[in-house]
Amino acid sequence: AWVLALTLLGSPRLAASFIEEIFQQFGGGGGQQFHFQMGGDGVFEQGRREKPIKWPKGTSDKISKKFAWLKGTEWNWNSWRNVKFEKDGNFDAPTTDCQRGQCKWSASRGKVFVLWGQAGLHELEIVGEMPTEQNPQKMKGLIMRGIRASDGDKCSASFQRVFDHEAAELDKDLYEILGLQDDAEEGEIKKVYRKLSIKYHPDKNPDEESKRKFAEVRDAYEILNDPEKKILYDTGGMEAVKKADKGEIEKGEDARANLAVSLESGGLSRLPGEAGLTKVSGMRAVSQRSEDGEPPVGPGMFMQQQEEVPSKEKCKQEKAVIDAQIE
């Protein structure tokens, strides 16, 4: 026991961690958690854990699309230790407050904001040209510089590596890449793709930027031109497409039902001697477990399908659309 006591007194950090662990195991729950640290004279100081941090008023907690390339990257902070900018806005650093989830990051208005626990807000800017894509080769040597808002202390970070290569991909706006609205029709998508593919084709433009743009346009079109992938992208973004490519989204069986529809309910009147077609518009529900190759749709979502069926009734040459939702 004396050896343990001397060891703890000789190492303030070890002592603080040891005592804190004891309190965590005995009555540390229910919000009454404690944090111990060694004071200047080697005396234990007791205090409550830090409260959840909040972004200062006027500072957005959102990550602008222009900074999507920063997601999933690792940087060296102040020539000290490496830190990580996670894709979900968490900021990972080897400090106690960050390990407790007290560190976040955001980016907007040309600046990167790091809310570092009790140390508070740090504001940084990219030195030189802002990257437009997550390219490790082009980002080599990239530096951010700024200050800690509370006292003006200078801080800096230098790019080290990309540790999550899919993080930036998940923020891609495929319609924006093609210069389209997100409700663009199939024909419009094809038309714009042909135009852009000719404009940026490597045979016509051998420069690296045109090659990059051509590949970006091609990849966007490959998804939006595929009915199944387009539905996934429209409902769940690139994350849903990536999961489907990995086989993490299972397709389900279609739910179908036959409706008995009279001409009167469709707003049609009978005329003897004239046969016609009744167009029925149904809502086809699709689950996430399909095996027949039909386009998957998320839970609780419906895909509209129209089908012309022969009518046994005699009617005018008029058409009516009947909306029916099958649950």
Short mmCIF file of C-alpha atoms in Angstrom, two decimals:
data_model
loop_
_atom_site.label_atom_id
_atom_site.label_comp_id
_atom_site.label_asym_id
_atom_site.label_seq_id
_atom_site.Cartn_x
_atom_site.Cartn_y
_atom_site.Cartn_z
CA ALA A 1 0.00 0.00 0.00
CA TRP A 2 2.88 2.39 0.84
CA VAL A 3 4.49 1.61 -2.52
CA LEU A 4 1.22 2.40 -4.33
CA ALA A 5 0.80 5.66 -2.41
CA LEU A 6 4.35 6.80 -3.16
CA THR A 7 3.91 5.88 -6.83
CA LEU A 8 0.72 7.92 -7.08
CA LEU A 9 2.21 10.94 -5.32
CA GLY A 10 5.22 10.81 -7.60
CA SER A 11 3.02 10.86 -10.71
CA PRO A 12 0.19 13.44 -10.52
CA ARG A 13 -1.34 12.36 -13.83
CA LEU A 14 -1.35 8.70 -12.84
CA ALA A 15 -2.86 9.59 -9.46
CA ALA A 16 -5.63 11.67 -11.04
CA SER A 17 -6.50 8.92 -13.52
CA PHE A 18 -6.46 6.29 -10.74
CA ILE A 19 -8.80 8.23 -8.43
CA GLU A 20 -11.11 9.16 -11.30
CA GLU A 21 -11.40 5.51 -12.31
CA ILE A 22 -12.33 4.53 -8.73
CA PHE A 23 -15.16 7.11 -8.67
CA GLN A 24 -16.35 5.99 -12.09
CA GLN A 25 -16.83 2.47 -10.73
CA PHE A 26 -18.48 3.55 -7.48
CA GLY A 27 -21.44 5.87 -7.98
CA GLY A 28 -20.18 7.67 -11.09
CA GLY A 29 -23.45 7.35 -12.98
CA GLY A 30 -26.64 9.30 -12.98
CA GLY A 31 -24.98 12.51 -14.07
CA GLN A 32 -23.02 12.82 -10.81
CA GLN A 33 -19.64 12.10 -12.36
CA PHE A 34 -16.43 13.51 -10.95
CA HIS A 35 -13.11 14.61 -12.37
CA PHE A 36 -9.90 14.77 -10.32
CA GLN A 37 -6.70 16.58 -11.12
CA MET A 38 -3.54 17.40 -9.18
CA GLY A 39 -3.18 20.95 -7.94
CA GLY A 40 0.00 22.98 -7.95
CA ASP A 41 1.10 21.56 -4.57
CA GLY A 42 0.36 17.98 -5.47
CA VAL A 43 -3.03 18.09 -3.76
CA PHE A 44 -6.08 16.47 -5.29
CA GLU A 45 -8.73 18.84 -6.57
CA GLN A 46 -12.28 17.62 -7.06
CA GLY A 47 -14.78 19.02 -9.53
CA ARG A 48 -17.72 18.05 -11.67
CA ARG A 49 -17.21 16.98 -15.25
CA GLU A 50 -17.41 19.66 -17.89
CA LYS A 51 -20.86 20.43 -19.25
CA PRO A 52 -21.57 19.69 -22.93
CA ILE A 53 -20.01 22.36 -25.12
CA LYS A 54 -22.06 24.70 -27.28
CA TRP A 55 -21.10 26.58 -30.40
CA PRO A 56 -20.70 30.33 -29.77
CA LYS A 57 -23.49 32.51 -31.07
CA GLY A 58 -22.89 33.46 -34.69
CA THR A 59 -20.72 30.40 -35.45
CA SER A 60 -22.39 27.77 -37.60
CA ASP A 61 -22.07 24.10 -36.71
CA LYS A 62 -22.49 23.12 -40.38
CA ILE A 63 -19.78 21.98 -42.78
CA SER A 64 -20.00 23.80 -46.12
CA LYS A 65 -19.83 21.67 -49.27
CA LYS A 66 -16.74 23.64 -50.25
CA PHE A 67 -14.98 22.03 -47.30
CA ALA A 68 -16.11 18.45 -48.00
CA TRP A 69 -12.49 17.61 -48.92
CA LEU A 70 -11.51 18.20 -45.26
CA LYS A 71 -13.64 15.30 -44.02
CA GLY A 72 -11.67 12.19 -43.13
CA THR A 73 -8.28 13.95 -43.05
CA GLU A 74 -5.52 13.94 -40.45
CA TRP A 75 -3.38 16.99 -39.59
CA ASN A 76 -0.47 17.78 -37.30
CA TRP A 77 -1.48 20.46 -34.79
CA ASN A 78 1.11 23.04 -33.72
CA SER A 79 3.96 20.58 -34.43
CA TRP A 80 2.63 18.63 -31.43
CA ARG A 81 0.28 15.73 -32.12
CA ASN A 82 -1.96 14.61 -34.97
CA VAL A 83 -5.67 15.45 -34.98
CA LYS A 84 -8.51 14.16 -37.15
CA PHE A 85 -11.43 15.90 -38.83
CA GLU A 86 -14.13 13.22 -38.77
CA LYS A 87 -16.85 13.11 -41.44
CA ASP A 88 -19.62 13.59 -38.85
CA GLY A 89 -18.19 16.84 -37.47
CA ASN A 90 -16.33 15.32 -34.53
CA PHE A 91 -12.79 16.54 -33.93
CA ASP A 92 -10.45 13.84 -32.64
CA ALA A 93 -7.37 14.86 -30.64
CA PRO A 94 -5.32 13.10 -27.92
CA THR A 95 -6.75 15.20 -25.07
CA THR A 96 -9.15 14.28 -22.28
CA ASP A 97 -11.95 16.61 -23.38
CA CYS A 98 -11.87 15.30 -26.95
CA GLN A 99 -11.98 11.72 -25.73
CA ARG A 100 -15.14 12.69 -23.82
CA GLY A 101 -16.80 13.98 -26.99
CA GLN A 102 -16.19 17.64 -26.17
CA CYS A 103 -14.53 18.53 -29.49
CA LYS A 104 -16.31 19.42 -32.74
CA TRP A 105 -15.46 21.13 -36.01
CA SER A 106 -17.33 23.02 -38.71
CA ALA A 107 -16.45 25.05 -41.80
CA SER A 108 -18.11 28.01 -43.51
CA ARG A 109 -17.40 31.50 -44.87
CA GLY A 110 -13.89 30.39 -45.92
CA LYS A 111 -12.89 29.40 -42.37
CA VAL A 112 -12.48 26.21 -40.36
CA PHE A 113 -13.83 26.32 -36.80
CA VAL A 114 -12.64 23.93 -34.10
CA LEU A 115 -14.51 23.87 -30.80
CA TRP A 116 -11.87 22.25 -28.58
CA GLY A 117 -13.52 21.43 -25.27
CA GLN A 118 -12.86 23.89 -22.47
CA ALA A 119 -10.14 25.57 -24.55
CA GLY A 120 -12.95 26.99 -26.64
CA LEU A 121 -13.20 28.10 -30.24
CA HIS A 122 -10.28 28.11 -32.69
CA GLU A 123 -10.59 29.82 -36.08
CA LEU A 124 -8.31 28.83 -38.97
CA GLU A 125 -7.92 29.64 -42.65
CA ILE A 126 -6.25 27.76 -45.47
CA VAL A 127 -2.89 29.22 -46.48
CA GLY A 128 -2.83 29.62 -50.23
CA GLU A 129 -5.34 28.16 -52.70
CA MET A 130 -8.35 26.31 -51.33
CA PRO A 131 -8.55 22.66 -52.54
CA THR A 132 -11.57 21.78 -54.67
CA GLU A 133 -11.25 18.04 -54.20
CA GLN A 134 -9.69 15.56 -51.82
CA ASN A 135 -6.45 14.81 -53.64
CA PRO A 136 -3.64 13.75 -51.22
CA GLN A 137 -0.95 14.56 -53.76
CA LYS A 138 -2.20 18.11 -54.32
CA MET A 139 -2.86 18.59 -50.60
CA LYS A 140 0.69 17.69 -49.65
CA GLY A 141 2.23 20.60 -47.75
CA LEU A 142 -1.15 22.27 -47.18
CA ILE A 143 -1.29 24.43 -44.04
CA MET A 144 -4.02 26.09 -41.97
CA ARG A 145 -3.27 28.99 -39.64
CA GLY A 146 -5.40 30.82 -37.11
CA ILE A 147 -5.98 31.79 -33.50
CA ARG A 148 -7.73 30.66 -30.36
CA ALA A 149 -10.65 33.05 -29.95
CA SER A 150 -10.43 33.35 -26.16
CA ASP A 151 -6.90 34.76 -25.93
CA GLY A 152 -5.60 35.21 -29.49
CA ASP A 153 -2.97 32.46 -29.15
CA LYS A 154 -1.76 31.40 -32.59
CA CYS A 155 -2.37 27.88 -33.89
CA SER A 156 -1.58 26.00 -37.06
CA ALA A 157 -2.15 22.61 -38.67
CA SER A 158 -0.33 20.86 -41.51
CA PHE A 159 -1.90 18.15 -43.68
CA GLN A 160 -0.67 14.60 -43.06
CA ARG A 161 -2.94 12.08 -44.76
CA VAL A 162 -6.45 10.97 -45.71
CA PHE A 163 -7.63 8.27 -43.30
CA ASP A 164 -11.22 7.94 -44.57
CA HIS A 165 -11.27 7.96 -48.37
CA GLU A 166 -15.07 7.70 -48.65
CA ALA A 167 -15.88 10.61 -46.33
CA ALA A 168 -15.62 13.34 -48.98
CA GLU A 169 -17.35 11.18 -51.61
CA LEU A 170 -20.53 11.05 -49.53
CA ASP A 171 -21.08 14.80 -49.96
CA LYS A 172 -21.02 14.80 -53.77
CA ASP A 173 -24.00 16.49 -55.43
CA LEU A 174 -24.39 14.61 -58.71
CA TYR A 175 -27.02 16.98 -60.09
CA GLU A 176 -24.79 19.94 -59.32
CA ILE A 177 -21.89 18.28 -61.14
CA LEU A 178 -24.06 18.05 -64.26
CA GLY A 179 -25.51 21.52 -63.72
CA LEU A 180 -29.05 20.20 -63.29
CA GLN A 181 -31.91 20.62 -60.85
CA ASP A 182 -32.53 17.62 -58.62
CA ASP A 183 -35.87 16.93 -60.35
CA ALA A 184 -34.30 16.65 -63.83
CA GLU A 185 -35.89 14.08 -66.15
CA GLU A 186 -34.08 11.20 -67.83
CA GLY A 187 -33.95 12.87 -71.23
CA GLU A 188 -32.49 16.07 -69.79
CA ILE A 189 -29.83 14.10 -67.91
CA LYS A 190 -28.76 12.29 -71.08
CA LYS A 191 -28.66 15.52 -73.09
CA VAL A 192 -26.47 17.36 -70.58
CA TYR A 193 -24.16 14.38 -70.19
CA ARG A 194 -23.51 14.19 -73.94
CA LYS A 195 -22.74 17.90 -74.03
CA LEU A 196 -20.34 17.81 -71.05
CA SER A 197 -18.63 14.59 -72.10
CA ILE A 198 -17.74 16.18 -75.45
CA LYS A 199 -16.64 19.40 -73.77
CA TYR A 200 -14.26 17.70 -71.32
CA HIS A 201 -13.24 14.63 -73.34
CA PRO A 202 -9.50 13.86 -72.88
CA ASP A 203 -8.96 13.62 -76.65
CA LYS A 204 -10.05 17.25 -76.94
CA ASN A 205 -8.66 18.51 -73.62
CA PRO A 206 -5.51 16.69 -72.46
CA ASP A 207 -5.00 18.89 -69.36
CA GLU A 208 -5.40 17.34 -65.91
CA GLU A 209 -8.33 19.51 -64.83
CA SER A 210 -10.40 18.49 -67.88
CA LYS A 211 -9.57 14.83 -67.23
CA ARG A 212 -10.75 15.21 -63.63
CA LYS A 213 -13.95 16.96 -64.74
CA PHE A 214 -14.62 14.34 -67.40
CA ALA A 215 -14.29 11.53 -64.85
CA GLU A 216 -16.54 13.40 -62.42
CA VAL A 217 -19.24 13.91 -65.06
CA ARG A 218 -18.99 10.27 -66.17
CA ASP A 219 -19.31 8.94 -62.63
CA ALA A 220 -22.30 11.17 -61.91
CA TYR A 221 -24.06 10.05 -65.09
CA GLU A 222 -23.43 6.36 -64.40
CA ILE A 223 -25.42 6.67 -61.18
CA LEU A 224 -28.22 8.96 -62.40
CA ASN A 225 -28.69 6.90 -65.56
CA ASP A 226 -29.15 3.70 -63.59
CA PRO A 227 -32.80 3.51 -62.37
CA GLU A 228 -31.97 1.57 -59.21
CA LYS A 229 -28.95 3.70 -58.24
CA LYS A 230 -30.84 6.90 -59.03
CA ILE A 231 -33.63 5.96 -56.61
CA LEU A 232 -31.05 5.14 -53.94
CA TYR A 233 -29.22 8.42 -54.51
CA ASP A 234 -32.42 10.50 -54.54
CA THR A 235 -33.60 8.97 -51.26
CA GLY A 236 -30.35 8.33 -49.38
CA GLY A 237 -27.55 10.19 -51.15
CA MET A 238 -24.14 8.74 -51.96
CA GLU A 239 -24.09 6.85 -48.68
CA ALA A 240 -27.00 4.67 -49.85
CA VAL A 241 -25.31 4.06 -53.21
CA LYS A 242 -22.05 3.05 -51.51
CA LYS A 243 -23.87 0.69 -49.16
CA ALA A 244 -25.68 -0.94 -52.08
CA ASP A 245 -22.38 -1.43 -53.91
CA LYS A 246 -21.05 -3.22 -50.82
CA GLY A 247 -24.16 -5.40 -50.58
CA GLU A 248 -25.24 -3.77 -47.32
CA ILE A 249 -28.73 -2.97 -48.64
CA GLU A 250 -30.91 -5.97 -49.36
CA LYS A 251 -33.73 -5.83 -51.85
CA GLY A 252 -37.19 -7.01 -50.91
CA GLU A 253 -40.20 -8.53 -52.61
CA ASP A 254 -42.69 -6.31 -54.39
CA ALA A 255 -46.16 -5.89 -52.92
CA ARG A 256 -48.80 -5.97 -55.65
CA ALA A 257 -52.61 -5.82 -55.62
CA ASN A 258 -55.32 -5.92 -58.27
CA LEU A 259 -57.98 -3.21 -58.14
CA ALA A 260 -61.51 -3.58 -59.43
CA VAL A 261 -62.26 -0.22 -61.05
CA SER A 262 -65.56 0.73 -62.65
CA LEU A 263 -65.75 3.25 -65.46
CA GLU A 264 -67.90 5.55 -63.33
CA SER A 265 -65.24 5.79 -60.61
CA GLY A 266 -62.79 6.85 -63.27
CA GLY A 267 -65.10 9.55 -64.59
CA LEU A 268 -65.93 7.64 -67.77
CA SER A 269 -69.34 7.08 -69.33
CA ARG A 270 -70.43 4.00 -71.23
CA LEU A 271 -71.20 4.10 -74.90
CA PRO A 272 -72.38 0.95 -76.67
CA GLY A 273 -70.21 -0.39 -79.43
CA GLU A 274 -67.02 1.41 -78.44
CA ALA A 275 -64.22 -0.42 -76.60
CA GLY A 276 -61.36 1.38 -74.96
CA LEU A 277 -58.56 1.24 -72.44
CA THR A 278 -58.74 2.29 -68.84
CA LYS A 279 -55.46 3.68 -67.52
CA VAL A 280 -54.97 2.85 -63.88
CA SER A 281 -52.33 4.52 -61.79
CA GLY A 282 -51.21 2.48 -58.78
CA MET A 283 -48.66 2.96 -56.04
CA ARG A 284 -46.23 0.07 -55.77
CA ALA A 285 -44.71 -0.42 -52.30
CA VAL A 286 -41.20 -1.82 -52.25
CA SER A 287 -39.35 -3.06 -49.17
CA GLN A 288 -35.57 -3.30 -48.69
CA ARG A 289 -35.42 -7.05 -49.31
CA SER A 290 -35.85 -7.61 -53.06
CA GLU A 291 -34.45 -10.44 -55.17
CA ASP A 292 -36.08 -9.82 -58.52
CA GLY A 293 -34.00 -6.86 -59.63
CA GLU A 294 -36.73 -4.28 -59.11
CA PRO A 295 -35.61 -0.81 -57.95
CA PRO A 296 -35.42 -0.69 -54.12
CA VAL A 297 -37.05 2.13 -52.19
CA GLY A 298 -36.62 2.99 -48.51
CA PRO A 299 -39.07 1.85 -45.84
CA GLY A 300 -42.39 3.66 -45.94
CA MET A 301 -41.66 5.05 -49.43
CA PHE A 302 -43.67 4.38 -52.58
CA MET A 303 -42.89 4.34 -56.29
CA GLN A 304 -45.64 5.29 -58.71
CA GLN A 305 -46.35 2.94 -61.60
CA GLN A 306 -48.87 3.27 -64.42
CA GLU A 307 -50.16 0.37 -66.45
CA GLU A 308 -52.73 0.18 -69.28
CA VAL A 309 -55.10 -2.79 -68.97
CA PRO A 310 -57.86 -3.93 -71.33
CA SER A 311 -61.31 -2.89 -70.19
CA LYS A 312 -64.30 -5.23 -70.34
CA GLU A 313 -66.59 -2.22 -70.44
CA LYS A 314 -67.67 -0.20 -73.46
CA CYS A 315 -66.62 3.38 -73.11
CA LYS A 316 -65.72 6.64 -74.80
CA GLN A 317 -62.19 7.29 -75.99
CA GLU A 318 -61.37 9.19 -72.81
CA LYS A 319 -58.68 8.57 -70.27
CA ALA A 320 -58.68 9.10 -66.55
CA VAL A 321 -55.99 8.58 -63.93
CA ILE A 322 -57.04 6.94 -60.67
CA ASP A 323 -54.64 7.31 -57.76
CA ALA A 324 -54.58 4.34 -55.41
CA GLN A 325 -52.18 3.81 -52.53
CA ILE A 326 -51.56 0.25 -51.37
CA GLU A 327 -50.28 -0.08 -47.82
#
